[in-house]
CSV table of C-alpha atoms in Angstrom, one decimal:
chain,number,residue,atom,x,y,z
A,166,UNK,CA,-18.4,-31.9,15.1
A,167,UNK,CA,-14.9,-33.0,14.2
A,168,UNK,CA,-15.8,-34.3,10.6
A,169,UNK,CA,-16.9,-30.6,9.9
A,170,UNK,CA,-13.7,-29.2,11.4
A,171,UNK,CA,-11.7,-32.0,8.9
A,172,UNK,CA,-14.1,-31.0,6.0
A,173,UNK,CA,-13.2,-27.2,6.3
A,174,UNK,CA,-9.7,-28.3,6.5
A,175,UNK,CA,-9.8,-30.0,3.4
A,176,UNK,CA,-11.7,-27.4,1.9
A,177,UNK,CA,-9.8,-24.6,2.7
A,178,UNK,CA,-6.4,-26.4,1.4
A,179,UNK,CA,-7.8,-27.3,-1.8
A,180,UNK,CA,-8.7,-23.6,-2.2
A,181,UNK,CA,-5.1,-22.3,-1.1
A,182,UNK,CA,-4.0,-25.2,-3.8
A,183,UNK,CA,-6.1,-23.8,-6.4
A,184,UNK,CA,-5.3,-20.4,-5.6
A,185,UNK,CA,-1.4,-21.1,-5.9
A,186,UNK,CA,-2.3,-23.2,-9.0
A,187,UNK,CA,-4.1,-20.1,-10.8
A,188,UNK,CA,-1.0,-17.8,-10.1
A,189,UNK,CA,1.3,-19.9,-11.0
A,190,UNK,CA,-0.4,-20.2,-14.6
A,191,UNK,CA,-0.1,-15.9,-14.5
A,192,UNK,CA,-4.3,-15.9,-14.6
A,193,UNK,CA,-4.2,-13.1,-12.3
A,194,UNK,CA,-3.1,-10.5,-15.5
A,195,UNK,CA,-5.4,-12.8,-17.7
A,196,UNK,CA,-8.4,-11.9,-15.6
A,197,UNK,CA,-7.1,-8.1,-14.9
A,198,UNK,CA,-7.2,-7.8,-19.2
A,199,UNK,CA,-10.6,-9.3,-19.3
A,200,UNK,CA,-11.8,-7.1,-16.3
A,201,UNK,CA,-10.3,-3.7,-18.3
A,202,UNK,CA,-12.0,-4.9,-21.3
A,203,UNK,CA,-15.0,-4.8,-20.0
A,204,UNK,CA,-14.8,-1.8,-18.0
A,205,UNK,CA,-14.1,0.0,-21.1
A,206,UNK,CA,-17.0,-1.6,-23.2
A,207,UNK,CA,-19.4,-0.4,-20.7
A,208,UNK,CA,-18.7,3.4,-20.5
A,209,UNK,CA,-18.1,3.2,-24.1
A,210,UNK,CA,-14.0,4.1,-25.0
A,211,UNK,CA,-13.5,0.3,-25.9
């Protein structure tokens, strides 16, 4: 049961890390322009 408990652990930190990594590279507004983009290709203004 503990080696699950250490494997979430692990898990979850490397996500946090990722997370932090991704914002830290602004991919936030990268992925908001792509999201808009779309949104306005499918009701047809774009």
């Amino acid at each position: 049961m503990k080696k699950v408990n250490i494997a979430t652990a692990v898990l979850f930190a490397a996500a946090i890390a990722l997370i932090i990594a991704g914002i830290a590279v602004d991919e936030p507004a990268v992925v908001l322009s792509k999201a808009i983009n779309v949104c306005m290709e499918c009701i047809g203004i774009g």
